Amino acid sequence: VQLQASGGGLVQPGGSLRLSCVASGITFSTYTLAWFRQAPGKEREFVASIRRGDFNKFYANSVKGRFTISRDNGKNTVYLQMNSLKSEDTAVYYCAASPLGLIASQVRRDDTYDHWGQGTQVTVSS
C-alpha cells in the first residue's frame, strides 16, 4: 500500500494550494480518506475527511469554509483544496486511509487510519 501526497509549497497569506494524494495497493473506493497536518512543535491534527460510499465530509473548525476535500475514485486520488491560507496553516500535510465507514467521533482520531502518506510541506508566509 502506498499513499503519495504532493502539491505543497510556499504561498503567501490569502493564497491557495491544492494537495493531491494518489493511492495504490488498496481498493480505493472502499476507503475513507483524510488529511491531517503537523506543525513544528505540535501534535498531528485532523484537517478533513471524506467517507467511502456517500462521500460524507468532516472538517476541523479551523479550516471550515476555507478548505474543501474531494475524491476521484476513478483516479484513486483524494484532494484538499486550500483557500484563504493563513500563516497558522503552515505544516506538513499527510493523507490517510481507513477501510471503515467512519463517523464523526472517529474521523479525527489518527489511530483510526491504517495507511499514511509521506507528507507534503505547506508554508504560508509573505
A tleap script that builds the chain and sets N, CA, C and O, in Angstrom:
source leaprc.protein.ff14SB
mol = sequence {
  NVAL GLN LEU GLN ALA SER GLY GLY GLY LEU
  VAL GLN PRO GLY GLY SER LEU ARG LEU SER
  CYS VAL ALA SER GLY ILE THR PHE SER THR
  TYR THR LEU ALA TRP PHE ARG GLN ALA PRO
  GLY LYS GLU ARG GLU PHE VAL ALA SER ILE
  ARG ARG GLY ASP PHE ASN LYS PHE TYR ALA
  ASN SER VAL LYS GLY ARG PHE THR ILE SER
  ARG ASP ASN GLY LYS ASN THR VAL TYR LEU
  GLN MET ASN SER LEU LYS SER GLU ASP THR
  ALA VAL TYR TYR CYS ALA ALA SER PRO LEU
  GLY LEU ILE ALA SER GLN VAL ARG ARG ASP
  ASP THR TYR ASP HIE TRP GLY GLN GLY THR
  GLN VAL THR VAL SER CSER
}
set mol.1.N position { 0.852 -1.189 0.000 }
set mol.1.CA position { 0.000 0.000 0.000 }
set mol.1.C position { 0.892 1.245 0.000 }
set mol.1.O position { 1.863 1.344 0.750 }
set mol.2.N position { 0.528 2.177 -0.860 }
set mol.2.CA position { 1.284 3.420 -0.914 }
set mol.2.C position { 0.345 4.591 -1.112 }
set mol.2.O position { -0.551 4.558 -1.956 }
set mol.3.N position { 0.570 5.639 -0.310 }
set mol.3.CA position { -0.145 6.904 -0.470 }
set mol.3.C position { 0.903 7.962 -0.778 }
set mol.3.O position { 1.818 8.192 0.014 }
set mol.4.N position { 0.766 8.601 -1.925 }
set mol.4.CA position { 1.760 9.572 -2.370 }
set mol.4.C position { 1.130 10.956 -2.418 }
set mol.4.O position { 0.307 11.250 -3.285 }
set mol.5.N position { 1.530 11.802 -1.469 }
set mol.5.CA position { 0.998 13.159 -1.389 }
set mol.5.C position { 1.896 14.119 -2.160 }
set mol.5.O position { 3.114 13.948 -2.218 }
set mol.6.N position { 1.268 15.130 -2.750 }
set mol.6.CA position { 2.010 16.151 -3.488 }
set mol.6.C position { 1.205 17.445 -3.507 }
set mol.6.O position { 0.047 17.480 -3.091 }
set mol.7.N position { 1.840 18.507 -3.997 }
set mol.7.CA position { 1.137 19.768 -4.160 }
set mol.7.C position { 1.488 20.843 -3.153 }
set mol.7.O position { 1.029 21.978 -3.276 }
set mol.8.N position { 2.289 20.507 -2.164 }
set mol.8.CA position { 2.681 21.500 -1.190 }
set mol.8.C position { 3.633 22.529 -1.783 }
set mol.8.O position { 4.100 22.394 -2.915 }
set mol.9.N position { 3.910 23.561 -0.988 }
set mol.9.CA position { 4.818 24.598 -1.443 }
set mol.9.C position { 4.732 25.832 -0.578 }
set mol.9.O position { 4.146 25.820 0.505 }
set mol.10.N position { 5.327 26.897 -1.078 }
set mol.10.CA position { 5.332 28.194 -0.396 }
set mol.10.C position { 4.271 29.087 -1.035 }
set mol.10.O position { 4.244 29.250 -2.254 }
set mol.11.N position { 3.407 29.658 -0.216 }
set mol.11.CA position { 2.344 30.523 -0.719 }
set mol.11.C position { 2.173 31.688 0.241 }
set mol.11.O position { 2.417 31.561 1.441 }
set mol.12.N position { 1.755 32.816 -0.297 }
set mol.12.CA position { 1.526 33.993 0.539 }
set mol.12.C position { 0.200 33.885 1.275 }
set mol.12.O position { -0.702 33.181 0.820 }
set mol.13.N position { 0.070 34.566 2.394 }
set mol.13.CA position { -1.225 34.595 3.092 }
set mol.13.C position { -2.323 35.060 2.149 }
set mol.13.O position { -2.149 36.001 1.374 }
set mol.14.N position { -3.460 34.374 2.236 }
set mol.14.CA position { -4.575 34.650 1.344 }
set mol.14.C position { -4.561 33.854 0.060 }
set mol.14.O position { -5.531 33.869 -0.697 }
set mol.15.N position { -3.474 33.162 -0.189 }
set mol.15.CA position { -3.347 32.371 -1.405 }
set mol.15.C position { -4.003 31.014 -1.311 }
set mol.15.O position { -4.662 30.686 -0.324 }
set mol.16.N position { -3.808 30.221 -2.370 }
set mol.16.CA position { -4.440 28.905 -2.462 }
set mol.16.C position { -3.433 27.854 -2.890 }
set mol.16.O position { -2.442 28.148 -3.559 }
set mol.17.N position { -3.707 26.629 -2.489 }
set mol.17.CA position { -2.961 25.459 -2.929 }
set mol.17.C position { -3.932 24.298 -3.034 }
set mol.17.O position { -4.948 24.261 -2.340 }
set mol.18.N position { -3.616 23.356 -3.901 }
set mol.18.CA position { -4.381 22.104 -3.946 }
set mol.18.C position { -3.428 20.936 -3.741 }
set mol.18.O position { -2.490 20.737 -4.513 }
set mol.19.N position { -3.682 20.179 -2.702 }
set mol.19.CA position { -2.911 18.975 -2.435 }
set mol.19.C position { -3.591 17.774 -3.082 }
set mol.19.O position { -4.816 17.713 -3.190 }
set mol.20.N position { -2.773 16.830 -3.505 }
set mol.20.CA position { -3.277 15.578 -4.075 }
set mol.20.C position { -2.623 14.406 -3.355 }
set mol.20.O position { -1.498 14.509 -2.867 }
set mol.21.N position { -3.333 13.313 -3.299 }
set mol.21.CA position { -2.789 12.089 -2.708 }
set mol.21.C position { -3.280 10.920 -3.552 }
set mol.21.O position { -4.476 10.640 -3.624 }
set mol.22.N position { -2.328 10.246 -4.188 }
set mol.22.CA position { -2.658 9.108 -5.041 }
set mol.22.C position { -2.384 7.829 -4.268 }
set mol.22.O position { -1.311 7.658 -3.690 }
set mol.23.N position { -3.355 6.941 -4.264 }
set mol.23.CA position { -3.237 5.684 -3.528 }
set mol.23.C position { -3.037 4.515 -4.478 }
set mol.23.O position { -3.567 4.498 -5.589 }
set mol.24.N position { -2.262 3.540 -4.021 }
set mol.24.CA position { -2.097 2.289 -4.751 }
set mol.24.C position { -2.063 1.150 -3.748 }
set mol.24.O position { -1.676 1.328 -2.593 }
set mol.25.N position { -2.476 -0.022 -4.208 }
set mol.25.CA position { -2.451 -1.183 -3.332 }
set mol.25.C position { -3.679 -1.371 -2.477 }
set mol.25.O position { -3.732 -2.291 -1.661 }
set mol.26.N position { -4.675 -0.510 -2.651 }
set mol.26.CA position { -5.937 -0.636 -1.930 }
set mol.26.C position { -7.083 -0.505 -2.923 }
set mol.26.O position { -6.918 0.040 -4.015 }
set mol.27.N position { -8.246 -1.014 -2.528 }
set mol.27.CA position { -9.457 -0.774 -3.311 }
set mol.27.C position { -9.979 0.583 -2.880 }
set mol.27.O position { -10.727 0.699 -1.910 }
set mol.28.N position { -9.579 1.590 -3.604 }
set mol.28.CA position { -9.703 2.983 -3.165 }
set mol.28.C position { -11.128 3.351 -2.793 }
set mol.28.O position { -11.354 4.025 -1.787 }
set mol.29.N position { -12.087 2.918 -3.591 }
set mol.29.CA position { -13.472 3.343 -3.379 }
set mol.29.C position { -14.049 2.835 -2.063 }
set mol.29.O position { -15.061 3.362 -1.602 }
set mol.30.N position { -13.439 1.834 -1.449 }
set mol.30.CA position { -13.945 1.256 -0.206 }
set mol.30.C position { -13.298 1.872 1.032 }
set mol.30.O position { -13.537 1.415 2.150 }
set mol.31.N position { -12.494 2.888 0.841 }
set mol.31.CA position { -11.763 3.510 1.945 }
set mol.31.C position { -12.280 4.917 2.242 }
set mol.31.O position { -12.651 5.665 1.338 }
set mol.32.N position { -12.293 5.251 3.512 }
set mol.32.CA position { -12.442 6.640 3.952 }
set mol.32.C position { -11.062 7.289 3.895 }
set mol.32.O position { -10.075 6.706 4.345 }
set mol.33.N position { -11.002 8.491 3.343 }
set mol.33.CA position { -9.749 9.209 3.193 }
set mol.33.C position { -9.750 10.464 4.047 }
set mol.33.O position { -10.800 11.054 4.304 }
set mol.34.N position { -8.575 10.864 4.479 }
set mol.34.CA position { -8.482 12.043 5.339 }
set mol.34.C position { -7.157 12.766 5.127 }
set mol.34.O position { -6.186 12.214 4.608 }
set mol.35.N position { -7.165 14.015 5.550 }
set mol.35.CA position { -5.943 14.804 5.621 }
set mol.35.C position { -5.718 15.211 7.076 }
set mol.35.O position { -6.642 15.638 7.768 }
set mol.36.N position { -4.492 15.073 7.515 }
set mol.36.CA position { -4.032 15.562 8.807 }
set mol.36.C position { -2.868 16.516 8.551 }
set mol.36.O position { -2.333 16.575 7.444 }
set mol.37.N position { -2.488 17.251 9.574 }
set mol.37.CA position { -1.317 18.107 9.446 }
set mol.37.C position { -0.572 18.175 10.774 }
set mol.37.O position { -1.137 17.959 11.846 }
set mol.38.N position { 0.707 18.481 10.662 }
set mol.38.CA position { 1.534 18.627 11.859 }
set mol.38.C position { 2.456 19.814 11.686 }
set mol.38.O position { 3.309 19.844 10.799 }
set mol.39.N position { 2.263 20.794 12.559 }
set mol.39.CA position { 3.106 21.978 12.569 }
set mol.39.C position { 4.310 21.725 13.488 }
set mol.39.O position { 4.249 20.861 14.363 }
set mol.40.N position { 5.392 22.470 13.293 }
set mol.40.CA position { 6.580 22.277 14.137 }
set mol.40.C position { 6.252 22.433 15.617 }
set mol.40.O position { 5.642 23.419 16.034 }
set mol.41.N position { 6.664 21.451 16.395 }
set mol.41.CA position { 6.456 21.522 17.835 }
set mol.41.C position { 5.050 21.204 18.301 }
set mol.41.O position { 4.745 21.324 19.487 }
set mol.42.N position { 4.190 20.799 17.380 }
set mol.42.CA position { 2.800 20.496 17.734 }
set mol.42.C position { 2.452 19.057 17.365 }
set mol.42.O position { 3.140 18.411 16.575 }
set mol.43.N position { 1.370 18.581 17.956 }
set mol.43.CA position { 0.896 17.248 17.627 }
set mol.43.C position { 0.171 17.264 16.282 }
set mol.43.O position { -0.328 18.294 15.827 }
set mol.44.N position { 0.134 16.093 15.671 }
set mol.44.CA position { -0.605 15.967 14.417 }
set mol.44.C position { -2.096 16.178 14.682 }
set mol.44.O position { -2.632 15.687 15.676 }
set mol.45.N position { -2.758 16.910 13.789 }
set mol.45.CA position { -4.170 17.206 13.979 }
set mol.45.C position { -4.965 16.915 12.717 }
set mol.45.O position { -4.457 16.982 11.598 }
set mol.46.N position { -6.217 16.593 12.938 }
set mol.46.CA position { -7.154 16.311 11.863 }
set mol.46.C position { -7.478 17.579 11.085 }
set mol.46.O position { -7.625 18.653 11.669 }
set mol.47.N position { -7.589 17.451 9.767 }
set mol.47.CA position { -7.966 18.575 8.917 }
set mol.47.C position { -9.329 18.319 8.262 }
set mol.47.O position { -10.252 19.120 8.408 }
set mol.48.N position { -9.446 17.210 7.546 }
set mol.48.CA position { -10.686 16.927 6.818 }
set mol.48.C position { -10.731 15.450 6.457 }
set mol.48.O position { -9.699 14.784 6.367 }
set mol.49.N position { -11.956 14.948 6.249 }
set mol.49.CA position { -12.128 13.560 5.812 }
set mol.49.C position { -13.295 13.467 4.853 }
set mol.49.O position { -14.182 14.319 4.839 }
set mol.50.N position { -13.276 12.409 4.048 }
set mol.50.CA position { -14.360 12.135 3.115 }
set mol.50.C position { -14.611 10.635 3.153 }
set mol.50.O position { -13.716 9.824 2.914 }
set mol.51.N position { -15.853 10.293 3.459 }
set mol.51.CA position { -16.185 8.898 3.722 }
set mol.51.C position { -16.367 8.122 2.426 }
set mol.51.O position { -16.714 8.688 1.390 }
set mol.52.N position { -16.130 6.841 2.500 }
set mol.52.CA position { -16.422 5.957 1.375 }
set mol.52.C position { -17.934 5.914 1.170 }
set mol.52.O position { -18.707 6.151 2.098 }
set mol.53.N position { -18.335 5.611 -0.043 }
set mol.53.CA position { -19.748 5.418 -0.341 }
set mol.53.C position { -20.520 6.715 -0.514 }
set mol.53.O position { -20.786 7.131 -1.642 }
set mol.54.N position { -20.881 7.358 0.584 }
set mol.54.CA position { -21.743 8.547 0.495 }
set mol.54.C position { -20.965 9.854 0.398 }
set mol.54.O position { -21.560 10.925 0.279 }
set mol.55.N position { -19.624 9.769 0.447 }
set mol.55.CA position { -18.751 10.945 0.347 }
set mol.55.C position { -19.061 11.983 1.444 }
set mol.55.O position { -18.810 13.173 1.253 }
set mol.56.N position { -19.588 11.549 2.556 }
set mol.56.CA position { -19.859 12.489 3.648 }
set mol.56.C position { -18.535 13.108 4.131 }
set mol.56.O position { -17.534 12.407 4.276 }
set mol.57.N position { -18.540 14.403 4.372 }
set mol.57.CA position { -17.312 15.122 4.689 }
set mol.57.C position { -17.341 15.690 6.102 }
set mol.57.O position { -18.390 16.099 6.599 }
set mol.58.N position { -16.178 15.709 6.738 }
set mol.58.CA position { -15.998 16.357 8.026 }
set mol.58.C position { -14.787 17.276 7.934 }
set mol.58.O position { -13.813 16.983 7.241 }
set mol.59.N position { -14.870 18.400 8.653 }
set mol.59.CA position { -13.779 19.361 8.655 }
set mol.59.C position { -13.452 19.788 10.083 }
set mol.59.O position { -14.319 19.829 10.956 }
set mol.60.N position { -12.185 20.102 10.290 }
set mol.60.CA position { -11.805 20.772 11.529 }
set mol.60.C position { -12.380 22.179 11.503 }
set mol.60.O position { -12.477 22.795 10.441 }
set mol.61.N position { -12.758 22.683 12.659 }
set mol.61.CA position { -13.348 24.030 12.728 }
set mol.61.C position { -12.390 25.082 12.183 }
set mol.61.O position { -12.824 26.085 11.618 }
set mol.62.N position { -11.110 24.862 12.347 }
set mol.62.CA position { -10.117 25.856 11.937 }
set mol.62.C position { -10.022 26.020 10.419 }
set mol.62.O position { -9.500 27.027 9.942 }
set mol.63.N position { -10.520 25.043 9.655 }
set mol.63.CA position { -10.410 25.125 8.196 }
set mol.63.C position { -11.774 25.182 7.511 }
set mol.63.O position { -11.848 25.360 6.295 }
set mol.64.N position { -12.840 25.033 8.273 }
set mol.64.CA position { -14.188 25.006 7.693 }
set mol.64.C position { -14.460 26.303 6.944 }
set mol.64.O position { -14.224 27.396 7.459 }
set mol.65.N position { -14.961 26.163 5.721 }
set mol.65.CA position { -15.245 27.322 4.886 }
set mol.65.C position { -14.073 27.775 4.046 }
set mol.65.O position { -14.248 28.590 3.140 }
set mol.66.N position { -12.883 27.271 4.320 }
set mol.66.CA position { -11.696 27.634 3.545 }
set mol.66.C position { -11.129 26.444 2.763 }
set mol.66.O position { -10.621 26.609 1.654 }
set mol.67.N position { -11.218 25.252 3.346 }
set mol.67.CA position { -10.675 24.042 2.718 }
set mol.67.C position { -11.823 23.166 2.222 }
set mol.67.O position { -12.906 23.134 2.806 }
set mol.68.N position { -11.552 22.457 1.124 }
set mol.68.CA position { -12.520 21.510 0.583 }
set mol.68.C position { -11.830 20.202 0.247 }
set mol.68.O position { -10.847 20.182 -0.493 }
set mol.69.N position { -12.346 19.111 0.790 }
set mol.69.CA position { -11.819 17.787 0.467 }
set mol.69.C position { -12.709 17.158 -0.600 }
set mol.69.O position { -13.930 17.313 -0.582 }
set mol.70.N position { -12.076 16.451 -1.524 }
set mol.70.CA position { -12.821 15.745 -2.567 }
set mol.70.C position { -12.052 14.496 -2.961 }
set mol.70.O position { -10.888 14.325 -2.598 }
set mol.71.N position { -12.716 13.629 -3.705 }
set mol.71.CA position { -12.060 12.406 -4.142 }
set mol.71.C position { -12.499 12.047 -5.547 }
set mol.71.O position { -13.605 12.380 -5.975 }
set mol.72.N position { -11.619 11.366 -6.256 }
set mol.72.CA position { -11.920 10.844 -7.578 }
set mol.72.C position { -11.577 9.359 -7.545 }
set mol.72.O position { -10.412 8.976 -7.657 }
set mol.73.N position { -12.598 8.536 -7.392 }
set mol.73.CA position { -12.353 7.099 -7.268 }
set mol.73.C position { -11.765 6.501 -8.539 }
set mol.73.O position { -11.045 5.504 -8.486 }
set mol.74.N position { -12.071 7.109 -9.681 }
set mol.74.CA position { -11.512 6.612 -10.937 }
set mol.74.C position { -10.016 6.830 -11.048 }
set mol.74.O position { -9.326 6.121 -11.779 }
set mol.75.N position { -9.517 7.825 -10.310 }
set mol.75.CA position { -8.087 8.147 -10.343 }
set mol.75.C position { -7.373 7.762 -9.049 }
set mol.75.O position { -6.187 8.047 -8.883 }
set mol.76.N position { -8.101 7.109 -8.126 }
set mol.76.CA position { -7.514 6.726 -6.830 }
set mol.76.C position { -6.853 7.911 -6.131 }
set mol.76.O position { -5.773 7.784 -5.556 }
set mol.77.N position { -7.512 9.054 -6.190 }
set mol.77.CA position { -6.906 10.290 -5.686 }
set mol.77.C position { -7.867 11.040 -4.780 }
set mol.77.O position { -9.062 11.141 -5.056 }
set mol.78.N position { -7.317 11.561 -3.693 }
set mol.78.CA position { -8.047 12.461 -2.811 }
set mol.78.C position { -7.351 13.824 -2.865 }
set mol.78.O position { -6.125 13.915 -2.933 }
set mol.79.N position { -8.160 14.868 -2.832 }
set mol.79.CA position { -7.652 16.239 -2.968 }
set mol.79.C position { -7.993 17.057 -1.724 }
set mol.79.O position { -8.938 16.757 -0.994 }
set mol.80.N position { -7.196 18.093 -1.510 }
set mol.80.CA position { -7.512 19.081 -0.496 }
set mol.80.C position { -7.280 20.454 -1.116 }
set mol.80.O position { -6.139 20.885 -1.287 }
set mol.81.N position { -8.364 21.128 -1.446 }
set mol.81.CA position { -8.283 22.488 -1.960 }
set mol.81.C position { -8.232 23.437 -0.777 }
set mol.81.O position { -9.139 23.450 0.056 }
set mol.82.N position { -7.178 24.225 -0.702 }
set mol.82.CA position { -6.970 25.121 0.427 }
set mol.82.C position { -6.986 26.560 -0.077 }
set mol.82.O position { -6.127 26.961 -0.862 }
set mol.83.N position { -7.962 27.328 0.377 }
set mol.83.CA position { -8.099 28.730 0.003 }
set mol.83.C position { -7.931 29.622 1.228 }
set mol.83.O position { -8.003 29.157 2.366 }
set mol.84.N position { -7.709 30.899 0.980 }
set mol.84.CA position { -7.569 31.878 2.072 }
set mol.84.C position { -6.575 31.392 3.122 }
set mol.84.O position { -6.854 31.427 4.320 }
set mol.85.N position { -5.437 30.949 2.664 }
set mol.85.CA position { -4.449 30.355 3.573 }
set mol.85.C position { -3.910 31.384 4.558 }
set mol.85.O position { -3.740 32.560 4.237 }
set mol.86.N position { -3.651 30.902 5.761 }
set mol.86.CA position { -3.126 31.719 6.845 }
set mol.86.C position { -1.779 31.159 7.295 }
set mol.86.O position { -1.443 30.010 7.004 }
set mol.87.N position { -1.025 31.973 7.997 }
set mol.87.CA position { 0.286 31.511 8.474 }
set mol.87.C position { 0.141 30.301 9.385 }
set mol.87.O position { 1.018 29.437 9.420 }
set mol.88.N position { -0.954 30.237 10.116 }
set mol.88.CA position { -1.163 29.096 11.020 }
set mol.88.C position { -1.517 27.805 10.307 }
set mol.88.O position { -1.637 26.760 10.945 }
set mol.89.N position { -1.685 27.861 8.988 }
set mol.89.CA position { -1.888 26.635 8.208 }
set mol.89.C position { -0.554 25.983 7.829 }
set mol.89.O position { -0.532 24.892 7.258 }
set mol.90.N position { 0.544 26.647 8.146 }
set mol.90.CA position { 1.859 26.093 7.850 }
set mol.90.C position { 2.067 24.789 8.609 }
set mol.90.O position { 1.950 24.744 9.834 }
set mol.91.N position { 2.377 23.727 7.864 }
set mol.91.CA position { 2.520 22.401 8.462 }
set mol.91.C position { 2.917 21.415 7.380 }
set mol.91.O position { 2.897 21.722 6.188 }
set mol.92.N position { 3.277 20.227 7.827 }
set mol.92.CA position { 3.378 19.092 6.910 }
set mol.92.C position { 2.009 18.432 6.862 }
set mol.92.O position { 1.432 18.107 7.900 }
set mol.93.N position { 1.497 18.239 5.667 }
set mol.93.CA position { 0.162 17.666 5.474 }
set mol.93.C position { 0.294 16.202 5.050 }
set mol.93.O position { 1.066 15.861 4.153 }
set mol.94.N position { -0.482 15.349 5.721 }
set mol.94.CA position { -0.453 13.921 5.479 }
set mol.94.C position { -1.831 13.436 5.029 }
set mol.94.O position { -2.853 13.867 5.563 }
set mol.95.N position { -1.851 12.545 4.055 }
set mol.95.CA position { -3.098 11.872 3.733 }
set mol.95.C position { -3.121 10.520 4.437 }
set mol.95.O position { -2.080 9.925 4.718 }
set mol.96.N position { -4.326 10.055 4.711 }
set mol.96.CA position { -4.500 8.809 5.446 }
set mol.96.C position { -5.718 8.072 4.919 }
set mol.96.O position { -6.632 8.680 4.363 }
set mol.97.N position { -5.723 6.741 5.101 }
set mol.97.CA position { -6.808 5.926 4.578 }
set mol.97.C position { -7.244 4.905 5.621 }
set mol.97.O position { -6.424 4.301 6.313 }
set mol.98.N position { -8.565 4.731 5.710 }
set mol.98.CA position { -9.145 3.733 6.596 }
set mol.98.C position { -10.164 2.910 5.829 }
set mol.98.O position { -10.926 3.466 5.038 }
set mol.99.N position { -10.199 1.582 6.044 }
set mol.99.CA position { -11.183 0.746 5.348 }
set mol.99.C position { -12.577 0.823 5.960 }
set mol.99.O position { -13.490 0.132 5.506 }
set mol.100.N position { -12.749 1.652 6.980 }
set mol.100.CA position { -14.020 1.747 7.674 }
set mol.100.C position { -14.836 2.948 7.196 }
set mol.100.O position { -14.283 3.932 6.706 }
set mol.101.N position { -16.157 2.850 7.346 }
set mol.101.CA position { -17.027 3.993 7.097 }
set mol.101.C position { -17.138 4.784 8.377 }
set mol.101.O position { -18.025 4.511 9.187 }
set mol.102.N position { -16.282 5.742 8.587 }
set mol.102.CA position { -16.110 6.393 9.883 }
set mol.102.C position { -17.212 7.396 10.171 }
set mol.102.O position { -17.736 8.056 9.274 }
set mol.103.N position { -17.547 7.491 11.449 }
set mol.103.CA position { -18.489 8.506 11.895 }
set mol.103.C position { -17.712 9.666 12.504 }
set mol.103.O position { -16.491 9.608 12.648 }
set mol.104.N position { -18.437 10.711 12.855 }
set mol.104.CA position { -17.799 11.951 13.270 }
set mol.104.C position { -16.830 11.764 14.437 }
set mol.104.O position { -15.766 12.382 14.469 }
set mol.105.N position { -17.195 10.922 15.382 }
set mol.105.CA position { -16.347 10.749 16.564 }
set mol.105.C position { -15.067 9.991 16.252 }
set mol.105.O position { -14.128 9.996 17.049 }
set mol.106.N position { -15.026 9.340 15.097 }
set mol.106.CA position { -13.867 8.526 14.730 }
set mol.106.C position { -12.904 9.234 13.781 }
set mol.106.O position { -11.700 8.984 13.837 }
set mol.107.N position { -13.403 10.104 12.919 }
set mol.107.CA position { -12.569 10.615 11.822 }
set mol.107.C position { -11.399 11.442 12.327 }
set mol.107.O position { -10.369 11.533 11.659 }
set mol.108.N position { -11.548 12.053 13.512 }
set mol.108.CA position { -10.494 12.942 13.998 }
set mol.108.C position { -9.358 12.223 14.704 }
set mol.108.O position { -8.341 12.837 15.028 }
set mol.109.N position { -9.519 10.925 14.945 }
set mol.109.CA position { -8.508 10.151 15.660 }
set mol.109.C position { -7.532 9.545 14.666 }
set mol.109.O position { -7.945 8.824 13.758 }
set mol.110.N position { -6.236 9.829 14.824 }
set mol.110.CA position { -5.295 9.316 13.830 }
set mol.110.C position { -5.074 7.806 13.970 }
set mol.110.O position { -4.599 7.168 13.030 }
set mol.111.N position { -5.409 7.228 15.119 }
set mol.111.CA position { -5.257 5.773 15.255 }
set mol.111.C position { -6.361 5.002 14.535 }
set mol.111.O position { -6.353 3.772 14.509 }
set mol.112.N position { -7.311 5.735 13.952 }
set mol.112.CA position { -8.377 5.106 13.169 }
set mol.112.C position { -7.875 4.660 11.799 }
set mol.112.O position { -8.457 3.767 11.182 }
set mol.113.N position { -6.802 5.279 11.325 }
set mol.113.CA position { -6.362 5.104 9.939 }
set mol.113.C position { -5.235 4.077 9.849 }
set mol.113.O position { -4.307 4.075 10.657 }
set mol.114.N position { -5.341 3.211 8.852 }
set mol.114.CA position { -4.369 2.130 8.677 }
set mol.114.C position { -3.155 2.543 7.855 }
set mol.114.O position { -2.051 2.042 8.068 }
set mol.115.N position { -3.366 3.453 6.920 }
set mol.115.CA position { -2.303 3.761 5.961 }
set mol.115.C position { -2.080 5.262 5.899 }
set mol.115.O position { -3.021 6.052 5.969 }
set mol.116.N position { -0.800 5.643 5.766 }
set mol.116.CA position { -0.420 7.057 5.761 }
set mol.116.C position { 0.523 7.358 4.606 }
set mol.116.O position { 1.340 6.524 4.216 }
set mol.117.N position { 0.394 8.568 4.066 }
set mol.117.CA position { 1.344 9.043 3.081 }
set mol.117.C position { 2.557 9.653 3.758 }
set mol.117.O position { 2.639 9.706 4.985 }
set mol.118.N position { 3.495 10.110 2.949 }
set mol.118.CA position { 4.780 10.592 3.465 }
set mol.118.C position { 4.747 12.051 3.880 }
set mol.118.O position { 5.672 12.516 4.547 }
set mol.119.N position { 3.718 12.782 3.506 }
set mol.119.CA position { 3.622 14.173 3.888 }
set mol.119.C position { 4.132 15.123 2.818 }
set mol.119.O position { 5.055 14.804 2.068 }
set mol.120.N position { 3.519 16.287 2.762 }
set mol.120.CA position { 3.955 17.346 1.864 }
set mol.120.C position { 3.929 18.666 2.630 }
set mol.120.O position { 2.962 18.966 3.331 }
set mol.121.N position { 4.985 19.444 2.494 }
set mol.121.CA position { 5.150 20.672 3.278 }
set mol.121.C position { 4.345 21.813 2.661 }
set mol.121.O position { 4.424 22.077 1.461 }
set mol.122.N position { 3.578 22.476 3.505 }
set mol.122.CA position { 2.876 23.702 3.123 }
set mol.122.C position { 3.383 24.825 4.007 }
set mol.122.O position { 3.320 24.735 5.233 }
set mol.123.N position { 3.884 25.878 3.389 }
set mol.123.CA position { 4.398 27.030 4.122 }
set mol.123.C position { 3.657 28.271 3.642 }
set mol.123.O position { 3.669 28.602 2.456 }
set mol.124.N position { 3.012 28.951 4.586 }
set mol.124.CA position { 2.277 30.178 4.277 }
set mol.124.C position { 3.038 31.336 4.898 }
set mol.124.O position { 3.099 31.481 6.119 }
set mol.125.N position { 3.614 32.151 4.037 }
set mol.125.CA position { 4.462 33.228 4.524 }
set mol.125.C position { 4.603 34.304 3.461 }
set mol.125.O position { 4.598 34.021 2.263 }
set mol.126.N position { 4.728 35.544 3.921 }
set mol.126.CA position { 4.958 36.640 2.982 }
set mol.126.C position { 6.446 36.889 2.807 }
set mol.126.O position { 6.839 37.777 2.051 }
savepdb mol mol.pdb
quit
